[in-house]
Structure formats: C-alpha cells, structure tokens
mmCIF file of C-alpha atoms and ligand atoms in Angstrom:
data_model
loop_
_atom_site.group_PDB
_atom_site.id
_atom_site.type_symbol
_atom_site.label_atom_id
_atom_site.label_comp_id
_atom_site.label_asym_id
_atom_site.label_seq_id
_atom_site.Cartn_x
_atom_site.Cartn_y
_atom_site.Cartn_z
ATOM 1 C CA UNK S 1 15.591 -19.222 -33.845
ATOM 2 C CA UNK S 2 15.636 -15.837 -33.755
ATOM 3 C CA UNK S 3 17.047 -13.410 -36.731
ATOM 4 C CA UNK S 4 20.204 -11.509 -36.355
ATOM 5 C CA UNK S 5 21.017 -8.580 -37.899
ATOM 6 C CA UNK S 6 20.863 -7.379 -40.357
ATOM 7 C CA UNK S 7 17.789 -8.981 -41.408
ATOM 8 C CA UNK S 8 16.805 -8.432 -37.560
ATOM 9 C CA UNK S 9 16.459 -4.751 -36.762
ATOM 10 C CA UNK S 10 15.031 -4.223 -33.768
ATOM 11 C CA UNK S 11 14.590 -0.700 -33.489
ATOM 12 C CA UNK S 12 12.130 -0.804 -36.908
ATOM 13 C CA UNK S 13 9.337 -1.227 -34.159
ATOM 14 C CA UNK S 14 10.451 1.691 -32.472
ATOM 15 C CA UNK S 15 10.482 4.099 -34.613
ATOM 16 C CA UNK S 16 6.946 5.718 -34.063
ATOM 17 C CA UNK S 17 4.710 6.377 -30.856
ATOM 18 C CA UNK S 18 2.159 4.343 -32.633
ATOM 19 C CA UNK S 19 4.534 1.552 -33.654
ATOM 20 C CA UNK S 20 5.703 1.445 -30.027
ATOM 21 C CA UNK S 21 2.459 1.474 -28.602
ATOM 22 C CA UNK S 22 0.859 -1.625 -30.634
ATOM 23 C CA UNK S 23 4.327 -3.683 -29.321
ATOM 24 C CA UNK S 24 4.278 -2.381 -25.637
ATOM 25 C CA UNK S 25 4.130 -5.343 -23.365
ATOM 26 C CA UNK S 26 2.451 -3.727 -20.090
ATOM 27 C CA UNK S 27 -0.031 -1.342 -19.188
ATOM 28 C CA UNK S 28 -0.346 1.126 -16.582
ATOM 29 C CA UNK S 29 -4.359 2.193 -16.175
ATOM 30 C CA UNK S 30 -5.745 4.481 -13.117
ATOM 31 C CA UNK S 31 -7.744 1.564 -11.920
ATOM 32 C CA UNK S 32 -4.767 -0.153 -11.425
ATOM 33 C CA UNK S 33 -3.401 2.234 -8.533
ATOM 34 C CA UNK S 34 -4.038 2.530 -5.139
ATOM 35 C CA UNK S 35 -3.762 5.970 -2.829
ATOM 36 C CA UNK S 36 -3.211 5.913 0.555
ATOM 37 C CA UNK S 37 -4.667 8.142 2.734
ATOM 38 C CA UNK S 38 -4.231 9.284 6.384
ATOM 39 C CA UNK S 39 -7.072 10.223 8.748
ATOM 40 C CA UNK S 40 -7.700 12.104 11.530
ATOM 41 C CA UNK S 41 -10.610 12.948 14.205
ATOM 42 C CA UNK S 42 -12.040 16.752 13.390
ATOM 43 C CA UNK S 43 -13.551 18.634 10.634
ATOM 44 C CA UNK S 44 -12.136 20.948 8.042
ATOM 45 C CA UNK S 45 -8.223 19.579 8.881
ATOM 46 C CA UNK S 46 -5.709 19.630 5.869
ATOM 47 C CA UNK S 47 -1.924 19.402 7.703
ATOM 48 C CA UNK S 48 0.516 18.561 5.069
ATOM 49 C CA UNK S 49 3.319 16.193 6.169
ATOM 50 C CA UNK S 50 6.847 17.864 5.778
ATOM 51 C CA UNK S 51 8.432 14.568 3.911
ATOM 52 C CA UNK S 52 5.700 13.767 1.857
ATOM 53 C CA UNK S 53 5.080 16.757 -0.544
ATOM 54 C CA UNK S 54 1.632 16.705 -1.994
ATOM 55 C CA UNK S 55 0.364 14.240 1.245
ATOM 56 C CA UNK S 56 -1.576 15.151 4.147
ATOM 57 C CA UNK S 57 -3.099 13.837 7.197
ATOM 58 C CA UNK S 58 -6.886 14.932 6.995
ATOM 59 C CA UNK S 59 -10.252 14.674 8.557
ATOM 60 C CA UNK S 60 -13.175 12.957 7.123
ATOM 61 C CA UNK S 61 -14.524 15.672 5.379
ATOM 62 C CA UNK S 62 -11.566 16.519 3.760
ATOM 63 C CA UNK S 63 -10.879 12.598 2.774
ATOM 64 C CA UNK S 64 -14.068 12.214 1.442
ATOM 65 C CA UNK S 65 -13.148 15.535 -1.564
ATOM 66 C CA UNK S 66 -9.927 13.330 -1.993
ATOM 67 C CA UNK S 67 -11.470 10.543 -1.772
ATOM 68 C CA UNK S 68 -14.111 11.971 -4.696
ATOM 69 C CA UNK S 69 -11.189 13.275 -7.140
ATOM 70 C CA UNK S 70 -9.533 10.019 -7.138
ATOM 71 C CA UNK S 71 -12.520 8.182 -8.296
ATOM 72 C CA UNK S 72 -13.322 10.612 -10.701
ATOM 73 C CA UNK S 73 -9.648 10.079 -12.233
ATOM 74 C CA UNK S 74 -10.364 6.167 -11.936
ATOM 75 C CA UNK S 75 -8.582 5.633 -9.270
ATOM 76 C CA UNK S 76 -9.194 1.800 -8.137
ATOM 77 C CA UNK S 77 -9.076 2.016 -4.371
ATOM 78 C CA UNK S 78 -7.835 3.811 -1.547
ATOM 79 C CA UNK S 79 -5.944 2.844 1.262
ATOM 80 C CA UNK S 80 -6.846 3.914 4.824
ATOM 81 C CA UNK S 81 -4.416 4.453 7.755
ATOM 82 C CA UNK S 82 -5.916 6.184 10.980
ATOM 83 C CA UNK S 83 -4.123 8.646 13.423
ATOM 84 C CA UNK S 84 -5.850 8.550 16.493
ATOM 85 C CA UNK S 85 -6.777 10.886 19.551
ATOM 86 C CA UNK S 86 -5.200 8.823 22.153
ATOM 87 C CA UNK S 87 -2.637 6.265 22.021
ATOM 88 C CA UNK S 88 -1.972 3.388 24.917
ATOM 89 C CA UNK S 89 -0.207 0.510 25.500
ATOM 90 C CA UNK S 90 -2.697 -2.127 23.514
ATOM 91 C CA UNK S 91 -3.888 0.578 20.888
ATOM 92 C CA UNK S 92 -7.233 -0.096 21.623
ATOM 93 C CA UNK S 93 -8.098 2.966 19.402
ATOM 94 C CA UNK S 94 -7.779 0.398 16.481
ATOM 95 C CA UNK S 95 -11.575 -1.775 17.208
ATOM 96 C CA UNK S 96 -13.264 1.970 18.556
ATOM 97 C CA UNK S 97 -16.399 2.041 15.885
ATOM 98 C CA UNK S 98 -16.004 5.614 16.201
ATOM 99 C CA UNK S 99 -12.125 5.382 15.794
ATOM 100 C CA UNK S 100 -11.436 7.947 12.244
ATOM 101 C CA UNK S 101 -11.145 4.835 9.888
ATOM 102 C CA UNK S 102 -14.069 3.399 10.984
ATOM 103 C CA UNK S 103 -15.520 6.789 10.391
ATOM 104 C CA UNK S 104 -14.163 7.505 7.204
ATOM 105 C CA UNK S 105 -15.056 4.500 5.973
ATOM 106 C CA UNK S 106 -18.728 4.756 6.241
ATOM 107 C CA UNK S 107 -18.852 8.308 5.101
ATOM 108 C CA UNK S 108 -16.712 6.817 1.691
ATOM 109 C CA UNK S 109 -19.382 4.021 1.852
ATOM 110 C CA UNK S 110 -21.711 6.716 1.518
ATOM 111 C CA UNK S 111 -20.447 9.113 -1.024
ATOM 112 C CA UNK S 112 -18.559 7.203 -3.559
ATOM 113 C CA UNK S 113 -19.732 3.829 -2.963
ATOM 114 C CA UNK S 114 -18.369 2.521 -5.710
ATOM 115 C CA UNK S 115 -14.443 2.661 -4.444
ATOM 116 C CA UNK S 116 -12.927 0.496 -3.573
ATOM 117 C CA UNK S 117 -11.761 0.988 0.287
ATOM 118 C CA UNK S 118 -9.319 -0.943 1.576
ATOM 119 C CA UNK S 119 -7.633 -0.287 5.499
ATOM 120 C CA UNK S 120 -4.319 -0.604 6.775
ATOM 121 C CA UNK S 121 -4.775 -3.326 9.751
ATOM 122 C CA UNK S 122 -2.096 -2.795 12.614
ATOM 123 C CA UNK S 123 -0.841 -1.636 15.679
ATOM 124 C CA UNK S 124 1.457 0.437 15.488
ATOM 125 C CA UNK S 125 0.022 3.542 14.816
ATOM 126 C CA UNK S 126 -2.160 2.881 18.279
ATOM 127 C CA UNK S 127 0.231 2.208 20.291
ATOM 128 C CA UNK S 128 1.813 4.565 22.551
ATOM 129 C CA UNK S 129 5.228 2.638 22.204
ATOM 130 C CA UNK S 130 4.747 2.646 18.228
ATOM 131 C CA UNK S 131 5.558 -1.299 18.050
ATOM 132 C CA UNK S 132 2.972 -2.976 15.619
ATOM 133 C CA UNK S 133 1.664 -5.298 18.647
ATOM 134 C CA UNK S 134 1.950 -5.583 22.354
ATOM 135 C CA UNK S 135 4.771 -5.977 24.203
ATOM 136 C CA UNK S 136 5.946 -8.445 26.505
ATOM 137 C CA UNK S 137 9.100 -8.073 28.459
ATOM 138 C CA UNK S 138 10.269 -5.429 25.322
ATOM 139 C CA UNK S 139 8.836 -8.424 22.869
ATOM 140 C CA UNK S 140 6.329 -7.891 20.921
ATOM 141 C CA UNK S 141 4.288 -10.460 21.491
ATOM 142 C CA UNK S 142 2.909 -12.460 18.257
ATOM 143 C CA UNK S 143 0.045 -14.363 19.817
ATOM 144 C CA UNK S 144 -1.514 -12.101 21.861
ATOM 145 C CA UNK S 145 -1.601 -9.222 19.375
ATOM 146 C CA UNK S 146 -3.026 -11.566 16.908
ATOM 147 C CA UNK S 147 -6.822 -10.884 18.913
ATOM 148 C CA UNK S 148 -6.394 -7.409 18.648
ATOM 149 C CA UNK S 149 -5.727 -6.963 14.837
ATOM 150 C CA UNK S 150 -8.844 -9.347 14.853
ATOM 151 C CA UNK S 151 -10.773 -6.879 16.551
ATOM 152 C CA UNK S 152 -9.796 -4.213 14.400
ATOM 153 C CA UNK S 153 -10.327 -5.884 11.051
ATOM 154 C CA UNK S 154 -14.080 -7.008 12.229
ATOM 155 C CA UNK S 155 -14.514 -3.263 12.945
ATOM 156 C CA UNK S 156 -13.218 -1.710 9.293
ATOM 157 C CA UNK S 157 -15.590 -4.868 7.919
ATOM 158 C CA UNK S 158 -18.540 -3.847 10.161
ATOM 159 C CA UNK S 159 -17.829 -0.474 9.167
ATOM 160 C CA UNK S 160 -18.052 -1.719 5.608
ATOM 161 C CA UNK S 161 -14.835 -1.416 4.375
ATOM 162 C CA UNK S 162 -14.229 -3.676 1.286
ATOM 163 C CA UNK S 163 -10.478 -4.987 1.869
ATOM 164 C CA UNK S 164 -9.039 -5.750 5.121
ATOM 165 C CA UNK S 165 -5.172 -5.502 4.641
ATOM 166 C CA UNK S 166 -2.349 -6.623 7.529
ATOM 167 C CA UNK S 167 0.519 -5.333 7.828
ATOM 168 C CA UNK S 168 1.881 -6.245 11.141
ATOM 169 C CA UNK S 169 4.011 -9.330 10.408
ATOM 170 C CA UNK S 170 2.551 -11.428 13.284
ATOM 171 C CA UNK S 171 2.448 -15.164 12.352
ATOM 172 C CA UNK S 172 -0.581 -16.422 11.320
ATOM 173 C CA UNK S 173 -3.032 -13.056 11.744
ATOM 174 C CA UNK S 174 -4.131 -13.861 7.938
ATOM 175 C CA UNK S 175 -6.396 -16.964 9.484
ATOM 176 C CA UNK S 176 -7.206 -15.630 12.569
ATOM 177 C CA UNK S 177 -8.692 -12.579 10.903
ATOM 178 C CA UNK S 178 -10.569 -15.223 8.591
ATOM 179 C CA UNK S 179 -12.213 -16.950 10.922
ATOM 180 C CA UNK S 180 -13.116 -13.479 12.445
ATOM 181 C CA UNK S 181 -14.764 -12.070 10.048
ATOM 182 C CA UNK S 182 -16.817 -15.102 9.067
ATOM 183 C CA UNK S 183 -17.839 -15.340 12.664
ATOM 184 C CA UNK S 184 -19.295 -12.176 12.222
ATOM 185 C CA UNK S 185 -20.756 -12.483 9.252
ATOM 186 C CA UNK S 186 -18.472 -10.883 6.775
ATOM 187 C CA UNK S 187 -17.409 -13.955 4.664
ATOM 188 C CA UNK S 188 -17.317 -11.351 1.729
ATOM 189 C CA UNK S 189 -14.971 -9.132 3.276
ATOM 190 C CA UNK S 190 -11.373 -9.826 0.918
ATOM 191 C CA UNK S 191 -8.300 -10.036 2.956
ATOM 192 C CA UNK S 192 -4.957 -8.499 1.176
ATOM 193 C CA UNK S 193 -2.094 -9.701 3.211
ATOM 194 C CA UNK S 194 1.151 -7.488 3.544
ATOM 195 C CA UNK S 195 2.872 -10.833 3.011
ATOM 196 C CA UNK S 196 6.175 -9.798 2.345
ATOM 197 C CA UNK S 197 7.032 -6.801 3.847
ATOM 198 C CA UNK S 198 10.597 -5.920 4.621
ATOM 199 C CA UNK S 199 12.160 -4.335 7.533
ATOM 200 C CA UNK S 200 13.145 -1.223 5.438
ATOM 201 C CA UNK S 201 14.559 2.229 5.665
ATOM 202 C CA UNK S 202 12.402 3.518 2.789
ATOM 203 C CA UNK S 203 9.262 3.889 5.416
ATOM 204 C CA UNK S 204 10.890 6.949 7.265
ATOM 205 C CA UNK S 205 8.718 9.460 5.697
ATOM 206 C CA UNK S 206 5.593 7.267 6.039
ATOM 207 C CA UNK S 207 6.728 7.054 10.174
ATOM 208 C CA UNK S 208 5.949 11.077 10.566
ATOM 209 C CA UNK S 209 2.741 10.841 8.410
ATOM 210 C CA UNK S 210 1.215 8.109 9.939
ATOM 211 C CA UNK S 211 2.704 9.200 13.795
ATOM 212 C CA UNK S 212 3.713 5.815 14.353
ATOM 213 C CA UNK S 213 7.746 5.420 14.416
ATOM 214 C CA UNK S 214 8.764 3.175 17.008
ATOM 215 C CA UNK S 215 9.478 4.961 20.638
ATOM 216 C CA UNK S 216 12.317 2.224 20.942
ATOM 217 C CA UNK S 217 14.084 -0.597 19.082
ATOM 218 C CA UNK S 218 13.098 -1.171 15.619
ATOM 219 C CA UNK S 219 11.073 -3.394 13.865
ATOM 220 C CA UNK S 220 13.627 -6.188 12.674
ATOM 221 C CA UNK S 221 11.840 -8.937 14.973
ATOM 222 C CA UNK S 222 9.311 -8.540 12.985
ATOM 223 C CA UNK S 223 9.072 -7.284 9.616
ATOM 224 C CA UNK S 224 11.565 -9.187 7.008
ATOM 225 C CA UNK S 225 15.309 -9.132 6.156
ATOM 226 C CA UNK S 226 16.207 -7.581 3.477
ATOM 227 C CA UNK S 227 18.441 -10.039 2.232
ATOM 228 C CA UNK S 228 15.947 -12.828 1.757
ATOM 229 C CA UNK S 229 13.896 -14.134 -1.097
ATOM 230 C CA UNK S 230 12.930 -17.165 -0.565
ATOM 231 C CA UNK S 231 11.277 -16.679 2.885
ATOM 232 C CA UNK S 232 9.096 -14.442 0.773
ATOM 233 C CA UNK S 233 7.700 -16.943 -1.342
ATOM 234 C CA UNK S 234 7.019 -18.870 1.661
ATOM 235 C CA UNK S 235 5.219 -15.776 3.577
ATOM 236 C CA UNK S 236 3.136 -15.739 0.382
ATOM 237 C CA UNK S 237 1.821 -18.870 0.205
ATOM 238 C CA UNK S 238 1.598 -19.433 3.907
ATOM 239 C CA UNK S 239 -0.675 -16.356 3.920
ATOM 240 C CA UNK S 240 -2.760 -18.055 0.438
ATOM 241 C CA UNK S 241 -3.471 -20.869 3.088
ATOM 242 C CA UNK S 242 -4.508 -19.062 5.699
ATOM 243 C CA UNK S 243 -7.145 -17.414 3.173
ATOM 244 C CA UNK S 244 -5.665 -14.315 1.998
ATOM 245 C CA UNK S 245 -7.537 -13.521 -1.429
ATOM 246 C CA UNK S 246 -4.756 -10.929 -2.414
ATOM 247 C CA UNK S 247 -0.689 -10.280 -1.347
ATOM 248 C CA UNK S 248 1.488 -7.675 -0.984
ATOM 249 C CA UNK S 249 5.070 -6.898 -1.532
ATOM 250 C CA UNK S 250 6.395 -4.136 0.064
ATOM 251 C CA UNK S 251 8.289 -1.787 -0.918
ATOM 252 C CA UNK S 252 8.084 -2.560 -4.726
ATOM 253 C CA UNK S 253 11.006 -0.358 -6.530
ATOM 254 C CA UNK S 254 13.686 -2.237 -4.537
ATOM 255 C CA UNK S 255 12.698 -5.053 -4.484
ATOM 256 C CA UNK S 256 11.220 -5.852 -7.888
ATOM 257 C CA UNK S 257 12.907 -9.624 -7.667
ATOM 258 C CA UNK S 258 10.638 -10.508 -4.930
ATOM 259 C CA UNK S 259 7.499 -8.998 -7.063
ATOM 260 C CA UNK S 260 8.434 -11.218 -9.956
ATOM 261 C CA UNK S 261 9.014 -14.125 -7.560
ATOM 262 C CA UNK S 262 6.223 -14.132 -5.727
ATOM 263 C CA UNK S 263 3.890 -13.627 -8.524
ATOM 264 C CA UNK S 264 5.341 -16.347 -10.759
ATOM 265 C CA UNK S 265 5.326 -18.857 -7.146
ATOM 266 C CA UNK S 266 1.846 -17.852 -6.609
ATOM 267 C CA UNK S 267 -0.246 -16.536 -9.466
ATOM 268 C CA UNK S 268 -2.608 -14.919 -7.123
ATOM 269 C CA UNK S 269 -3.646 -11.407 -7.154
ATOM 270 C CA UNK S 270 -0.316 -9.161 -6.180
ATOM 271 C CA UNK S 271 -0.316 -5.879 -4.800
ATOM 272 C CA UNK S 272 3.232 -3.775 -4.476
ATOM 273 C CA UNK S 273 3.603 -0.806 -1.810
ATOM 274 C CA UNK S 274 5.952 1.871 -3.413
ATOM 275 C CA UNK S 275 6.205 3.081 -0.112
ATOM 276 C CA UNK S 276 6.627 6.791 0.953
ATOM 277 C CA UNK S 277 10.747 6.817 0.964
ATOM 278 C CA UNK S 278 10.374 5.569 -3.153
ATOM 279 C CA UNK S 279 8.014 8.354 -3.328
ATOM 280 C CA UNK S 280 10.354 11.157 -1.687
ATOM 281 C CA UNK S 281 13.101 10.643 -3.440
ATOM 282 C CA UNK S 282 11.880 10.963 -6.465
ATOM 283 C CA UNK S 283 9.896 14.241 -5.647
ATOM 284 C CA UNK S 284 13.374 15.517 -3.955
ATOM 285 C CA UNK S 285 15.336 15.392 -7.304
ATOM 286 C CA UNK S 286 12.926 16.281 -9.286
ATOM 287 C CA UNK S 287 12.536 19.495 -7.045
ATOM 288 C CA UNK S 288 16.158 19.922 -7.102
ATOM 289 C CA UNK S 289 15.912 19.644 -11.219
ATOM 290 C CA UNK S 290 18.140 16.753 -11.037
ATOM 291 C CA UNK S 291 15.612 14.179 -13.082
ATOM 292 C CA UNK S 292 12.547 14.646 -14.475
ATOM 293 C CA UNK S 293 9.862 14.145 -12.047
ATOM 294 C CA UNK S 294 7.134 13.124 -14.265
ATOM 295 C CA UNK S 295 9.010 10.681 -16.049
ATOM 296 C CA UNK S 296 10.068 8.925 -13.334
ATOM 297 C CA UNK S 297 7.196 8.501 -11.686
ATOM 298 C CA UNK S 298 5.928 6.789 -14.909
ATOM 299 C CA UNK S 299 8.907 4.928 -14.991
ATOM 300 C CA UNK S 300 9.133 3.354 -11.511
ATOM 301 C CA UNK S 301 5.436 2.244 -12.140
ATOM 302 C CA UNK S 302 5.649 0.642 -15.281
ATOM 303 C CA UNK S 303 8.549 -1.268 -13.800
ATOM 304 C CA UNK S 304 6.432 -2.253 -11.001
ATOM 305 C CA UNK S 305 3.441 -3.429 -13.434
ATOM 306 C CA UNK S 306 6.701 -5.175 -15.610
ATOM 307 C CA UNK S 307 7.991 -7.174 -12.439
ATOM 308 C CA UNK S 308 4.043 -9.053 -12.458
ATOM 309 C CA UNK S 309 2.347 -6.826 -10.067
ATOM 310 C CA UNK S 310 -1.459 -6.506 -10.326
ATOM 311 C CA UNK S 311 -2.007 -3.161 -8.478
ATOM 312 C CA UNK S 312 0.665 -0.570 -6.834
ATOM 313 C CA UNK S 313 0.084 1.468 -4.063
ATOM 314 C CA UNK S 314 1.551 4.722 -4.418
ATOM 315 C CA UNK S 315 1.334 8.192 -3.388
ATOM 316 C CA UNK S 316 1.520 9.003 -6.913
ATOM 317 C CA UNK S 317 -1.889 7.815 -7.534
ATOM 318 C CA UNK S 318 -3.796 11.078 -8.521
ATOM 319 C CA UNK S 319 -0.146 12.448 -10.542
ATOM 320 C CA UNK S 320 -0.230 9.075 -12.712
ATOM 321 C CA UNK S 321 -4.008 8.649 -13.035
ATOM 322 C CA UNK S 322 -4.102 12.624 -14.275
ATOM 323 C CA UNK S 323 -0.611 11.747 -16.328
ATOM 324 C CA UNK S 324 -2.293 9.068 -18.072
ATOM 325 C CA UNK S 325 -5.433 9.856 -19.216
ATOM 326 C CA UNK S 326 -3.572 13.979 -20.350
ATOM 327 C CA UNK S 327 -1.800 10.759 -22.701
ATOM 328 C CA UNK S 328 -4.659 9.387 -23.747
ATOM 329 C CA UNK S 329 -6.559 12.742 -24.813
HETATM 330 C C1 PBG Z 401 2.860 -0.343 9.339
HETATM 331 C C2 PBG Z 401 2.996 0.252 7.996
HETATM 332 C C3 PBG Z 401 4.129 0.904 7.510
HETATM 333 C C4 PBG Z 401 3.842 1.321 6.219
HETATM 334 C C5 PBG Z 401 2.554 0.919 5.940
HETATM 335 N N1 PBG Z 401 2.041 0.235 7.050
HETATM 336 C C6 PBG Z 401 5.406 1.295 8.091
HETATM 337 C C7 PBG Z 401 6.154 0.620 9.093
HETATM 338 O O1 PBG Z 401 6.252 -0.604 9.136
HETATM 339 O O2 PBG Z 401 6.710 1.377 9.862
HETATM 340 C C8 PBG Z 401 4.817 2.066 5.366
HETATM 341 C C9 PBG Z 401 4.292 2.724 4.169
HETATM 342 C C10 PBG Z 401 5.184 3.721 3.561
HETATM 343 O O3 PBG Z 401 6.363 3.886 3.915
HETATM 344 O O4 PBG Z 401 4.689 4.408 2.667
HETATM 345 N N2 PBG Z 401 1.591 -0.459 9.779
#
C-alpha cells in the first residue's frame, strides 16, 4: 500500500537537482549512442545534406576527423552507410573490398581502433532501382537477395568491421549471414538485426542522404506495417534464432510501445533508430524558435532509454554526448 496524501507528497523528491538526480530512474551516457555516418569515394569531400542540418555525406578522410571527435566525446559506435560510384541492377557495389565502407572501415580500424564500427547491410543504396534487393518481375525478390547481403556482410567483417547490422527486411538474412561469416572465419563478428523496422514516412530525409529512395513503388512489401505489434515481437525473436546477438527497433520516438515490447519479450540487447525524420523535426522547430531544441533532443532520448532500449542511434549523437558531459562539469 502506498501513502496518499497528505502524508504522501510526491513532489518532496523533487524539489532539488540533487534530490532529483539520486531518484532518477534512467540514464542517458555518450557510450550509449550511436552516430551514423555516410560515406563516399574521394578525398577532402564535406557535402552537407539539405534535410539533415548538421549531417553530411563525406569521404574517408573526412569520416575518420568525425569519426575521432565522437570517440573523444565517448561516443559508443558509429554506424556506416556507403554511397557508391556506380549503381546497377544487383548493387554489386555492396561486396567491392574497395567499395567506401569497406574503406572506411579499415582506415577507422586503424585510427581509433577502439570504436566501435558497426555497417548498415542492404541494398538499396546499390541499387540503381533503390529497392533494398533484386527484383523479379517488379518483386523484390527475398531469396535471391538473401546471397547478396551475405556477400556484403562477409566484406564489412573481412574489412574488420565489428557489427554487421541488416536492414533489408528479407526473411531469414539474420542466419544466412551467420553461417556466412562463420564460413569465413568471422564467428566473432556480432550481428544487430534491424528486426523491426517499419515501413515509415519518417526516413524521407535519410532517402536524400543516403541516395537511395526508391525509383518506383515503395517499400511496403517489405519493411513492416505500421499498425502492428505483435508481428514485431515475432520478427525479434525469429531473428534471436537465427543468431542475431543484438535487435533493432526502428524508428524509436513513434513507436516507443514496440521498444518496450520487444525488450520485455526478449531481454536481449535492444538498439532503437531515431531515424532522420525524428531528427528533422525537431531541428525545424527549434530553428523556427517554436521549442527548445536542446531540450528536446534530451527529451526524446531519455524517453527512448525509458521505453527499455539499450543503445539509440541518432544523429544527435555528438549534440547529446557534448550536452551531457557540459552537465556533468
Ligand atoms: C535502408 C535504411 C533506411 C534507413 C536506414 N537504413 C531507410 C529506408 O528504408 O529507406 C533510415 C534511417 C533514417 O531515416 O535515418 N537500408
């Protein structure tokens, strides 16, 4: 039983920043978040992406300083998604050991071994029709792309990235990608499955960084419907059996539900994807003066952390990791 008032008053624990802080339930720490970054062939190339303020596609070089800044800040890991030279039908761009994530990666490997690198594992952004696999009478085609992202996760391992992470959708890419990379010798490479990841309209902004919106159609055969929950659960644990070591749930402000759900349904390592049109929006009204930018970044995080994620991916990485240790000082 639990007091009532007035012998219960709740707000007697919130009456000082120190009193709040030795309550607070969740934590927010750098090492905790996850920046994506998108890379191109070149050298010296910084090209900012209209819809993403503060983002940019980038060439090594210029990924590796990024890549430096957010370790220094504690980042835990960054998040690797390639833009390639030349795009056709099978994206076979995506297994090229001199493709620009392969690249990057070993030049990360090399400076700042001690981040944690993760890649993006799909098609889309190698495909000249922008689908996330190949197509098959206007299909894309689940079993034979399921080779391909093979291919390309054995190259990010060989190129000695740490995480391999799918986001495709195809059924039952988690275990064929296992069985890849233990062929080839990279039993130690950790696989964090996209497992639930919705067919949403917060990726717009994402589609012009990453050059990879769809040419036609959309990507509904694919990716989830909104409107489910319990299909999540089961992506998630179908994904645990195949052998991924962590999931994802993507986006995360949205759909905090299926964070909570999942996590509680699978007590496994859970990462959320505040995804680039979470990220927009909140830089838009905050430019516009409409909300306080800084709080709300802080905000949507902490609610992510609340709903039982582990680790968020957000382009607010190197803003919250500078945020929170100007706190702790
Ligand atoms: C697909 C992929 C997408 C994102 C990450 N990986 C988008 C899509 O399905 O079109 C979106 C990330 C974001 O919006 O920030 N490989």
């Amino acid at each position: 039983m639990t007091a009532s008032f007035p012998e219960s008053r709740p707000r007697r624990l919130r009456r000082t920043p120190a009193l709040r802080q030795l309550v607070r339930e969740t934590v927010l720490a750098p090492s905790q978040l996850v920046l994506p970054l998108f890379v191109r062939g070149g050298t010296g190339i910084r090209q900012p992406v209209g819809s993403l303020p503060g983002v940019a596609q980038t060439s090594v070089d210029e990924l590796v300083r990024d890549a430096e800044a957010a370790s220094a800040l504690g980042i835990g890991g960054v998040l690797l998604f390639g833009i390639p030279d030349r795009k056709d039908e099978i994206g076979s761009n995506a297994w090229d050991p001199r493709g620009p994530v392969q690249n990057a990666v070993r030049e990360l490997k090399r400076s700042v071994p001690d981040l944690v690198v993760i890649t993006d594992v799909c098609m889309c952004e190698y495909t000249d029709h922008g689908h996330c696999g190949v197509l098959e009478g206007g299909d894309v085609a689940n079993d034979a792309t399921l080779e391909l992202l093979a291919k390309a996760a054995v190259s990010h391992a060989e190129a000695g990235a740490d995480i391999v992470a799918p986001s495709d959708m195809m059924d039952g890419r988690v275990g064929v990608i296992r069985a890849a990379l233990d062929d080839a010798q990279y039993a130690n490479t950790v696989i964090l499955s996209y497992a639930a990841k919705y067919a949403s309209a917060f990726y717009g902004p994402f589609r012009e960084a990453a050059e990879s919106a769809p040419r036609s159609g959309d990507r509904r055969g694919y990716q989830m419907d909104p409107p489910n929950a319990d299909e999540a659960v089961r992506e998630a644990l179908q994904d645990i059996a195949e052998g991924a070591d962590a999931i994802m749930v993507k986006p995360a402000g949205p759909y905090l539900d299926i964070v909570a759900r999942v996590k509680a349904a699978t007590r496994h390592p859970l990462a959320a994807y505040q995804v680039s049109g979470e990220y927009a929006m909140i830089r838009a009204a905050a430019e516009r003066g409409w909300i306080d930018g800084d709080r709300a970044m802080m905000e949507s995080l902490i609610g992510i952390r609340r709903a039982g994620a582990d680790m968020i991916v957000t382009y607010f990485a190197v803003d919250a990791a500078r945020r929170l240790r100007a706190d702790r000082a």
